[in-house]
mmCIF file of C-alpha atoms in Angstrom:
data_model
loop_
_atom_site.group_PDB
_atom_site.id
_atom_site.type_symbol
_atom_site.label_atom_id
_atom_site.label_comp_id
_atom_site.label_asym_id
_atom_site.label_seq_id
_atom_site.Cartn_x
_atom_site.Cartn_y
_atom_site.Cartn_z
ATOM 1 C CA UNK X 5 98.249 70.753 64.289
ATOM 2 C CA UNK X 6 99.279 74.107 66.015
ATOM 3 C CA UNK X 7 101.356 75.179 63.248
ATOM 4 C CA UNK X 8 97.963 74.729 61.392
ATOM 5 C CA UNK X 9 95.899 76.796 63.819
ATOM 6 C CA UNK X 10 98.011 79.400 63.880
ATOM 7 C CA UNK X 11 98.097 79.539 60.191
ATOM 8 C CA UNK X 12 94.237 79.080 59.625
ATOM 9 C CA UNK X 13 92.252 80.331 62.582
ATOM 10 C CA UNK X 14 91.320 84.134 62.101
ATOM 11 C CA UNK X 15 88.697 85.905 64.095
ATOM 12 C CA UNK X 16 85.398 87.167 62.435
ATOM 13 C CA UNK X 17 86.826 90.567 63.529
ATOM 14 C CA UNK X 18 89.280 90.829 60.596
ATOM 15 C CA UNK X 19 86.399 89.909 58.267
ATOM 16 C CA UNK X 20 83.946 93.312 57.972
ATOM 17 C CA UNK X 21 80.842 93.132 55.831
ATOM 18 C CA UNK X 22 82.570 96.105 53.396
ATOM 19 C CA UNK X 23 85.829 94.397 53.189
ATOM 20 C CA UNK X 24 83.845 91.244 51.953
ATOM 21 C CA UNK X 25 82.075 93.132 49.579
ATOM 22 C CA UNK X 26 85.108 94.061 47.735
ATOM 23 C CA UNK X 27 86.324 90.531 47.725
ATOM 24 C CA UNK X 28 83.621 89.164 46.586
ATOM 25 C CA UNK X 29 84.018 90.031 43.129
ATOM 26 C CA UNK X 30 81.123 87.700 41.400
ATOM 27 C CA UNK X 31 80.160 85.085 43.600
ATOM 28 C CA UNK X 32 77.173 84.599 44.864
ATOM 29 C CA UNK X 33 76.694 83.661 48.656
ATOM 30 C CA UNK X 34 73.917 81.922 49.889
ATOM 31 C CA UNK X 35 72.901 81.373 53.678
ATOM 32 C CA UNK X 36 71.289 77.813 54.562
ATOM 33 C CA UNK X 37 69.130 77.816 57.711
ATOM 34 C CA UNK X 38 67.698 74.007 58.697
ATOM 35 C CA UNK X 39 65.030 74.878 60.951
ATOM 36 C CA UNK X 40 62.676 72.155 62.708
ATOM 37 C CA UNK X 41 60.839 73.744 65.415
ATOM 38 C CA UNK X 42 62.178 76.642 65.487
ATOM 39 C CA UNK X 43 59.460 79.696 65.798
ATOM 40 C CA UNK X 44 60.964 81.198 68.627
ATOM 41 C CA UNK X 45 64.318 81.842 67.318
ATOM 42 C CA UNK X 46 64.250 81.424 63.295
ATOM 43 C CA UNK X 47 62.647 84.922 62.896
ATOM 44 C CA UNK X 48 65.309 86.905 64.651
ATOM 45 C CA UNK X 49 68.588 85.644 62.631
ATOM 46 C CA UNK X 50 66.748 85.702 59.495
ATOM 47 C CA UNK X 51 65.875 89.320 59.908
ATOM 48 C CA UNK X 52 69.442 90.219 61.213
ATOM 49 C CA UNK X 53 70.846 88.260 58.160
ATOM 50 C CA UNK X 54 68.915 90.496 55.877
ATOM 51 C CA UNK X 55 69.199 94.364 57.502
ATOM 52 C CA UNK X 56 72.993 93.774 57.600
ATOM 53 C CA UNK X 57 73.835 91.615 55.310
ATOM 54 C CA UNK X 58 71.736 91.728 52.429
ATOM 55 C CA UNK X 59 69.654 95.486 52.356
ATOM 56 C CA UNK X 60 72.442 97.176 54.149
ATOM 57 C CA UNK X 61 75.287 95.410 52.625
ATOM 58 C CA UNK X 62 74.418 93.062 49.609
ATOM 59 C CA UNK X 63 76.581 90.507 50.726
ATOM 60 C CA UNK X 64 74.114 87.698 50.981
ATOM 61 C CA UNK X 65 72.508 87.111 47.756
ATOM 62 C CA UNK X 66 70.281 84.522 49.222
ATOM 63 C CA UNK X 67 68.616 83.181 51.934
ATOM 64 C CA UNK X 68 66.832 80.208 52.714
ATOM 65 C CA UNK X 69 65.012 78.416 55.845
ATOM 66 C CA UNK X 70 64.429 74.745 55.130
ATOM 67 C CA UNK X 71 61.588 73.517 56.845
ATOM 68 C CA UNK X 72 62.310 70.217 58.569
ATOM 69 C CA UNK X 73 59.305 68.709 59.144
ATOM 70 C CA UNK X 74 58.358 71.515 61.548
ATOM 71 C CA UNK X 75 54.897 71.428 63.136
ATOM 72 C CA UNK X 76 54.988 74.521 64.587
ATOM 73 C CA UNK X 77 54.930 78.159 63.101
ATOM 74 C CA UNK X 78 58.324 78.083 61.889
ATOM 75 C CA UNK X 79 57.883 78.110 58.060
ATOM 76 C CA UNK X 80 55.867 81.455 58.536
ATOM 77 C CA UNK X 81 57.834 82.972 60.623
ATOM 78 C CA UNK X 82 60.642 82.609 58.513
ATOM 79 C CA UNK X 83 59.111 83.507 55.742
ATOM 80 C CA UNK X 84 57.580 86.790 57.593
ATOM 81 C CA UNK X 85 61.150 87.845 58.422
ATOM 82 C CA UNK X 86 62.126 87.723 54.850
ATOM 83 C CA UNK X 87 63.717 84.387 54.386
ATOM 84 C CA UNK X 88 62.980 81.758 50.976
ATOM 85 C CA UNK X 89 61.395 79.021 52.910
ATOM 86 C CA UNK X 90 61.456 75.431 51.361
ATOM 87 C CA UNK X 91 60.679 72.176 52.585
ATOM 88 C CA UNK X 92 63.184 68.932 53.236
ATOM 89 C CA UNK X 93 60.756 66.703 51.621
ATOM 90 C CA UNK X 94 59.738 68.361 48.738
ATOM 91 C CA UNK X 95 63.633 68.841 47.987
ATOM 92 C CA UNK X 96 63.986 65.374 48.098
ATOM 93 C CA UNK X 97 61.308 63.672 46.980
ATOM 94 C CA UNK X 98 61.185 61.336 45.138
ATOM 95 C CA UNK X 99 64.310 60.047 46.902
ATOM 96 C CA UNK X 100 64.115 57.207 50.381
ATOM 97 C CA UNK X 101 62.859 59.197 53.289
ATOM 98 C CA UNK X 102 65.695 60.094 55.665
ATOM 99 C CA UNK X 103 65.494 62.229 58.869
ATOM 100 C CA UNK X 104 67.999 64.395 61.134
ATOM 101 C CA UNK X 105 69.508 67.657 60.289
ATOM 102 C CA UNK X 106 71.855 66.010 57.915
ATOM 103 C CA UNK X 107 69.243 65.804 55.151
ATOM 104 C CA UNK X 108 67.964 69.058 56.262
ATOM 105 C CA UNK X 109 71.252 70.577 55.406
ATOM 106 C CA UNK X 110 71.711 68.410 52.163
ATOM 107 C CA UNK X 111 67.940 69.591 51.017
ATOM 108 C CA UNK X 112 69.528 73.249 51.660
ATOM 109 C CA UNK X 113 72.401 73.177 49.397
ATOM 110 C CA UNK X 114 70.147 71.465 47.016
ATOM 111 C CA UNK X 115 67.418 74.480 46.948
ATOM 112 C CA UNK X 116 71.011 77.051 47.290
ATOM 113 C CA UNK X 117 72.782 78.628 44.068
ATOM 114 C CA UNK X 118 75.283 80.159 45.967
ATOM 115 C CA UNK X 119 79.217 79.642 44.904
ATOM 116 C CA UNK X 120 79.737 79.992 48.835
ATOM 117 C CA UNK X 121 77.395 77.875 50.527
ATOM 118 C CA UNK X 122 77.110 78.971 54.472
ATOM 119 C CA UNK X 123 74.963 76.989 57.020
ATOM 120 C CA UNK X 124 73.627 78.104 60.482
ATOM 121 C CA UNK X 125 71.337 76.362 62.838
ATOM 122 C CA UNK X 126 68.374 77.938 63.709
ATOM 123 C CA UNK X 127 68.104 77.739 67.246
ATOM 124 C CA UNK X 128 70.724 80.673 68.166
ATOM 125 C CA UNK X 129 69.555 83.154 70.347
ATOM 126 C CA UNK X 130 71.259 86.767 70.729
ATOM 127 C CA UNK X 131 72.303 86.447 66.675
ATOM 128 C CA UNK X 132 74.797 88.917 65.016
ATOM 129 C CA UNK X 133 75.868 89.432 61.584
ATOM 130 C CA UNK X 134 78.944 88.444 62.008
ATOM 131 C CA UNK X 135 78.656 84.991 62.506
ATOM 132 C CA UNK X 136 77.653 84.810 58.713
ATOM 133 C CA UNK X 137 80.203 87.223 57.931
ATOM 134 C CA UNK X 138 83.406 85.766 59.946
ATOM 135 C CA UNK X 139 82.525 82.295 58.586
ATOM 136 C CA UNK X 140 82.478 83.701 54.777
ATOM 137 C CA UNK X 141 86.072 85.813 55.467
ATOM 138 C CA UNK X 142 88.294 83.367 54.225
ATOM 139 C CA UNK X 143 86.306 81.855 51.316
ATOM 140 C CA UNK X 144 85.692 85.402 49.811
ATOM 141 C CA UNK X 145 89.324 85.807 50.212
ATOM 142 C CA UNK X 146 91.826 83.449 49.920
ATOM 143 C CA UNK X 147 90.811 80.627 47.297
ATOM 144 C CA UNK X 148 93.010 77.746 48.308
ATOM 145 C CA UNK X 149 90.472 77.750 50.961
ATOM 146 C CA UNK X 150 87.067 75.335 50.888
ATOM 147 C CA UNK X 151 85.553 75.057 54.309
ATOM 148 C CA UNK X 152 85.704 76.750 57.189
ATOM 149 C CA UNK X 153 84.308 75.774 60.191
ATOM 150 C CA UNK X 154 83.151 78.305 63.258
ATOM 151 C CA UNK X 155 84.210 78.034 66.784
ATOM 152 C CA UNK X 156 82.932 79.685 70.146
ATOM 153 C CA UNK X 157 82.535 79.982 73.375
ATOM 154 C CA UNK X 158 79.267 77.865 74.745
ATOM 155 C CA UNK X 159 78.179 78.905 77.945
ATOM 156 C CA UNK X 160 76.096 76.357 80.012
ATOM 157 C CA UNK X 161 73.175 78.196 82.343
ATOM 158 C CA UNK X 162 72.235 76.549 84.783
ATOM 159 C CA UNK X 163 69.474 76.965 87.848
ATOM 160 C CA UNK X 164 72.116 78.569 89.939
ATOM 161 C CA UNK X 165 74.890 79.537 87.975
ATOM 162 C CA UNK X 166 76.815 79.569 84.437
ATOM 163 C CA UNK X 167 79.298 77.667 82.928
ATOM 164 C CA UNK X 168 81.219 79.695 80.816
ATOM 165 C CA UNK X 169 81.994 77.147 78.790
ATOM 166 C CA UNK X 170 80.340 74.036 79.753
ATOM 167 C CA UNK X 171 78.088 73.977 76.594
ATOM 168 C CA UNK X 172 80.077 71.605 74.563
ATOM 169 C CA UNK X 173 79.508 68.386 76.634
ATOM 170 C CA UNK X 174 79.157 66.550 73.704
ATOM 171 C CA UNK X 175 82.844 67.861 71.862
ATOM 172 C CA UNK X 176 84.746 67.580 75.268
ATOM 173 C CA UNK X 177 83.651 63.607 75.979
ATOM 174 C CA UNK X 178 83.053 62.333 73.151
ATOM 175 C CA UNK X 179 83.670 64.102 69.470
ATOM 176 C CA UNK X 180 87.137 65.903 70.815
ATOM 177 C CA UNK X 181 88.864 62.123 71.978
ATOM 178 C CA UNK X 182 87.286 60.477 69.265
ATOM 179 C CA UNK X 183 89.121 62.476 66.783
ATOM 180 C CA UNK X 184 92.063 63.007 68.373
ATOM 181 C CA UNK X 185 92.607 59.360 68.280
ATOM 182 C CA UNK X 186 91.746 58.267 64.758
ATOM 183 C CA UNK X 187 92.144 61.564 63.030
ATOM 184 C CA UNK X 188 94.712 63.797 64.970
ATOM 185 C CA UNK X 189 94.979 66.181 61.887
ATOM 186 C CA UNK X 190 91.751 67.438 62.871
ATOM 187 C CA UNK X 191 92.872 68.119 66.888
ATOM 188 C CA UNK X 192 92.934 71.467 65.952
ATOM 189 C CA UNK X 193 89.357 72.301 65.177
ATOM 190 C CA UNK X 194 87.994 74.046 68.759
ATOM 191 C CA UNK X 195 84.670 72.937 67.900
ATOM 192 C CA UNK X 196 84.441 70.183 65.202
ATOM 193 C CA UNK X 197 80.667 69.635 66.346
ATOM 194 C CA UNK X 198 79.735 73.287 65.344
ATOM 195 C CA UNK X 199 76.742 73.878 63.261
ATOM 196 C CA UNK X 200 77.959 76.735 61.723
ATOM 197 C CA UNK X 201 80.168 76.302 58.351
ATOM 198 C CA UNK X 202 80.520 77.659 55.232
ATOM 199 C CA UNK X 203 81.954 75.899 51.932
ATOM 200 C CA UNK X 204 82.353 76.619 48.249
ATOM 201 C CA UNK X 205 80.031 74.747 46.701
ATOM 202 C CA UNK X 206 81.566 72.833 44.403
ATOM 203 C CA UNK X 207 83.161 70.445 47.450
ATOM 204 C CA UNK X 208 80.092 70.517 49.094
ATOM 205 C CA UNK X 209 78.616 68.884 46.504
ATOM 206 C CA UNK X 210 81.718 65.714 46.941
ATOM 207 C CA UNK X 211 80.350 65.094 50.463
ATOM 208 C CA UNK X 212 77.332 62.662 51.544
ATOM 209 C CA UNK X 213 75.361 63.936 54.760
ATOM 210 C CA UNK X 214 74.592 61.966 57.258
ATOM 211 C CA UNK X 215 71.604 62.339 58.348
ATOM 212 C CA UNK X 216 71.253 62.330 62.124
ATOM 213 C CA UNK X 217 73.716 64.311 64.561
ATOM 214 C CA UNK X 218 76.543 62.628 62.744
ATOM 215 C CA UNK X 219 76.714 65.211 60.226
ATOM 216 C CA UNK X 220 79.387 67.308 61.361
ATOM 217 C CA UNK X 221 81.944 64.789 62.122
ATOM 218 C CA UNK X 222 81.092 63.048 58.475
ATOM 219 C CA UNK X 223 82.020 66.514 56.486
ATOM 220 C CA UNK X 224 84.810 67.216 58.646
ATOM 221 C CA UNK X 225 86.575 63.803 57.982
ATOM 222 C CA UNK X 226 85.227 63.513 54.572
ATOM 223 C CA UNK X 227 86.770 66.660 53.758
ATOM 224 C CA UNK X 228 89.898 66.199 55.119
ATOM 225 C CA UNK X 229 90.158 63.280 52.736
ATOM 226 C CA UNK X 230 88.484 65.072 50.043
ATOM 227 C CA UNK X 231 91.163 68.625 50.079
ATOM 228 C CA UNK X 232 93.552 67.698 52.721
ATOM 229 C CA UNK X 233 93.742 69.619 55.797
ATOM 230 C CA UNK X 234 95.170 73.019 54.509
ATOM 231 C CA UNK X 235 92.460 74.149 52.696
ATOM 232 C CA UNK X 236 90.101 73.842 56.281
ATOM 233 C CA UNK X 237 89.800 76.669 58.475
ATOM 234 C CA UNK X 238 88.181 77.917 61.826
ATOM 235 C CA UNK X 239 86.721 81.439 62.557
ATOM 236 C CA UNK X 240 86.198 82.343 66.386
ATOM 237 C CA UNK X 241 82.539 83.925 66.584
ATOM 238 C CA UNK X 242 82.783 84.900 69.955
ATOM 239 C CA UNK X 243 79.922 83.328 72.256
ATOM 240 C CA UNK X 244 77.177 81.044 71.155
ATOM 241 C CA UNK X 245 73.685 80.881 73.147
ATOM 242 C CA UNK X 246 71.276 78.381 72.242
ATOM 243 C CA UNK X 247 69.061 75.930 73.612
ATOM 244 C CA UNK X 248 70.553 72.952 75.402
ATOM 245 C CA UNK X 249 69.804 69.394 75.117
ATOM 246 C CA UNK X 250 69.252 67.012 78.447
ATOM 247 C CA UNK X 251 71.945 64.298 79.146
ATOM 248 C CA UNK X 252 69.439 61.576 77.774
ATOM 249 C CA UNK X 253 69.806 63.515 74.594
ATOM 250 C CA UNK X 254 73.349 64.088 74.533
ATOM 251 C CA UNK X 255 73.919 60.175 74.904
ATOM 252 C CA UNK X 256 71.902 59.785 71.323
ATOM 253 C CA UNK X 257 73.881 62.260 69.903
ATOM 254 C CA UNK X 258 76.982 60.715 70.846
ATOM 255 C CA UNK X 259 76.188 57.574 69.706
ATOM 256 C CA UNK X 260 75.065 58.703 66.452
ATOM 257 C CA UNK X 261 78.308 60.287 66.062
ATOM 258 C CA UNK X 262 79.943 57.192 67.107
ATOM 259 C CA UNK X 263 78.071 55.085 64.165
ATOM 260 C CA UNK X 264 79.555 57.635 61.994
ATOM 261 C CA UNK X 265 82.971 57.463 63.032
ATOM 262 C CA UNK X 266 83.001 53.683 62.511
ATOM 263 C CA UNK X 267 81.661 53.844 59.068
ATOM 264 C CA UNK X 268 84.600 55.980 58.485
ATOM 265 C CA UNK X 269 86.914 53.607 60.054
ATOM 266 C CA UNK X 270 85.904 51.195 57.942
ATOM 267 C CA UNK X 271 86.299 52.870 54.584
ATOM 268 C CA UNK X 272 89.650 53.166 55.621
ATOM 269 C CA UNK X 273 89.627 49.205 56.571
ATOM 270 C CA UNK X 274 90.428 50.619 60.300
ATOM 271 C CA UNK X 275 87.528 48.662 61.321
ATOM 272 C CA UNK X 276 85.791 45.075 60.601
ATOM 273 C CA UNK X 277 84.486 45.130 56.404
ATOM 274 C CA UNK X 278 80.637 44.113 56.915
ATOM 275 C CA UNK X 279 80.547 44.173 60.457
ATOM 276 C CA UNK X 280 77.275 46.365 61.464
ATOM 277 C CA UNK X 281 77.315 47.781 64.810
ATOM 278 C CA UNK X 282 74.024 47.568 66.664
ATOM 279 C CA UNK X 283 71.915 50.648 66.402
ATOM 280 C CA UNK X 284 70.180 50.625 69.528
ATOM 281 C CA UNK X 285 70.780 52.326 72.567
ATOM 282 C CA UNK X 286 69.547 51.203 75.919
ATOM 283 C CA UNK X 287 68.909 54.296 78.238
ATOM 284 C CA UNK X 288 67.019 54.532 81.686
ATOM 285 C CA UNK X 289 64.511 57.014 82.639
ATOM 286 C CA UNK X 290 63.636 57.491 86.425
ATOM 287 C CA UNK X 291 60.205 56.978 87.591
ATOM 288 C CA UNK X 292 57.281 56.699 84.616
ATOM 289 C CA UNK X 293 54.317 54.563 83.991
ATOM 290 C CA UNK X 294 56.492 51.412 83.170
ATOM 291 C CA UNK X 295 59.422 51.471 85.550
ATOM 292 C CA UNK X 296 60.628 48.210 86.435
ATOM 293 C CA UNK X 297 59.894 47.303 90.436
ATOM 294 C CA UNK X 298 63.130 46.390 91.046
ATOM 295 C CA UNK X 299 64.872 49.333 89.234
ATOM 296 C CA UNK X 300 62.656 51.574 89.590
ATOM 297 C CA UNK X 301 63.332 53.109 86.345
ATOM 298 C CA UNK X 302 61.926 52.850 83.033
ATOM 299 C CA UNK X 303 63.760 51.467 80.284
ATOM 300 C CA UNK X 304 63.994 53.160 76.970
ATOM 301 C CA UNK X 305 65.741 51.778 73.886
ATOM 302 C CA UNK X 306 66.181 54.305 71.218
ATOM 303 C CA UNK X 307 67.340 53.717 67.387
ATOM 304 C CA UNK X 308 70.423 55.935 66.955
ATOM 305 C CA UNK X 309 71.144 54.386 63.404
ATOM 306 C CA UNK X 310 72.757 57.020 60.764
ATOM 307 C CA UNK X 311 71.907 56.860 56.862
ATOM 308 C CA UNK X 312 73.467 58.980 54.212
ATOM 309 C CA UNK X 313 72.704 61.360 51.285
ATOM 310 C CA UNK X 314 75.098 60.337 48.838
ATOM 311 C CA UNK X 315 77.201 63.186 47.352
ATOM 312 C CA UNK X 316 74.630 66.061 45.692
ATOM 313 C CA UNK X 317 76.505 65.785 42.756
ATOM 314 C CA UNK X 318 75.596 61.934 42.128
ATOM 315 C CA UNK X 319 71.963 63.228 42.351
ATOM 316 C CA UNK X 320 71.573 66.363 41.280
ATOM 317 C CA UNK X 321 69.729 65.301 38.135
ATOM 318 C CA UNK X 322 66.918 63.910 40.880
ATOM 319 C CA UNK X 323 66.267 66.991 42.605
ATOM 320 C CA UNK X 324 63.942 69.498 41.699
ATOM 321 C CA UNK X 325 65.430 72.433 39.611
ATOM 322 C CA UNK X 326 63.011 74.705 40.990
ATOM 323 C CA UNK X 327 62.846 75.434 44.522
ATOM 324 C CA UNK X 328 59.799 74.541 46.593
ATOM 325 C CA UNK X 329 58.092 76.514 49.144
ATOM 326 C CA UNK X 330 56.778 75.385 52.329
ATOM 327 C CA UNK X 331 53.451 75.767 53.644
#
């Protein structure tokens, strides 16, 4: 594992928007954003993406917002700011109904013609070229590379104070140990829950997505069985600001990414063939209309079940050849 990070972790420094250009030879790069929600934020990295990256430096050929569902402004903000906006179910229609980012993300590379194929959520705040260029660095120049993965510092504000980098709650108890214990050749990744990647598309295409908050940890360990662990890498971004998720939350998300885990395990017959692990979680609010007398708390069971998109490639005859807008 170190003598991998050392060998494959660069820092989006080394990768400048001119130097790119010159590498990029003909590929064609596109940049997935899956947005649900997102009004406040979506407008700012889309413009940023094209100034620098695309009028000022044509190293993004295309850009695209897929709207998730959204039932706020996002689609026209987006869109405003300059980005292709098309939307999840209209990619996949036809097709069984899924939610989550995952099918978000596998509606994106759908709608994408890109060779390199880089995702970034939507939700950043403070957004700077770079993080699209420093994720594309290696793919545009060393080809026995397929994915690379971004990595950061997360800082957690708080009322009072700010974690410098308490932001990764998720990674630290549950994603990081999780990993590290059934898949140690993926210790090295700083932040294997990151929602920032970029891949060639042609391995992208290999891949299911899950379809909830599982996503991540799926195309990480699908990958690493896919092209073996040398031809992942890691690109430090710097900092990361975004909006953060109450603890409620982050226990869905981590058992979403636990559901994933153990489908994995079991492909590998690490775990019980045809045993189903229950999909509900049992959580407990404080206070609210239907709070038990003697807990005084309300119970709330939530369905944290994960489906996936099988591979793009299995489908690709299924999805719309021509890219449809959102309202």
């Amino acid at each position: 594992m170190e003598a991998w990070a050392t060998y494959r972790t660069s820092s989006a420094a080394d990768w400048t928007p001119g130097r790119l250009l010159r590498a990029k030879g003909d590929s064609r790069v596109s940049v997935v954003l899956p947005a649900r929600n997102e009004e406040a934020t979506v407008g700012a990295i889309v413009s940023t993406i094209r100034q620098h990256l695309m009028d000022r430096v044509p190293l993004v050929d295309e850009l695209i917002v897929v709207d998730s569902r959204s039932t706020d402004q996002t689609a026209r903000v987006a869109r405003a700011a300059g980005a292709e906006v098309v939307s999840q179910d209209e990619m996949t229609r036809g097709l069984p109904r899924l939610t989550g980012k995952g099918d978000a993300l596998w509606a994106g590379l759908a709608a994408a013609e890109g060779d390199v194929v880089a995702f970034v959520d939507a939700d950043l705040r403070d957004f700077r070229p770079h993080f699209v260029a420093g994720l594309l660095g290696p793919l545009l120049t060393d080809p026995s590379v397929e994915f690379v993965k971004g990595f950061y510092h997360r800082p957690l504000v708080g009322a009072a104070s700010v974690e410098a980098d308490g932001g990764g709650r998720v990674t630290e108890l549950m994603a990081r140990p999780l990993l590290n214990l059934f898949w140690p050749e993926l210790a090295g990744f700083v932040q294997p829950l990151a929602g920032e990647y970029a891949g060639r598309r042609a391995v992208l295409e290999q891949v299911p997505f899950v379809s909830g908050y599982g996503v991540e940890t799926a195309m990480l360990i699908d990958l690493l069985d896919l092209v073996g662990l040398d031809a992942l890498a890691q690109v430090d971004l710097g900092e990361r600001k975004h909006r953060h998720q109450d603890t409620a939350a982050l226990g869905r998300m981590s058992a979403q990414i636990m559901l994933t885990a153990w489908s994995r395990l079991q492909r590998r017959g690490w775990a019980s063939p045809g045993t189903v692990p229950a999909a509900l979680l049992t959580q407990f609010r404080r206070g609210g209309s239907d709070a038990l007398p003697s807990l005084e708390r309300e119970i709330v069971v939530s369905d944290v079940s994960v489906q996936e998109r099988p591979p793009l490639a299995q489908l690709r005859h299924r999805v719309p050849r021509r890219r449809v807008a959102a309202a």
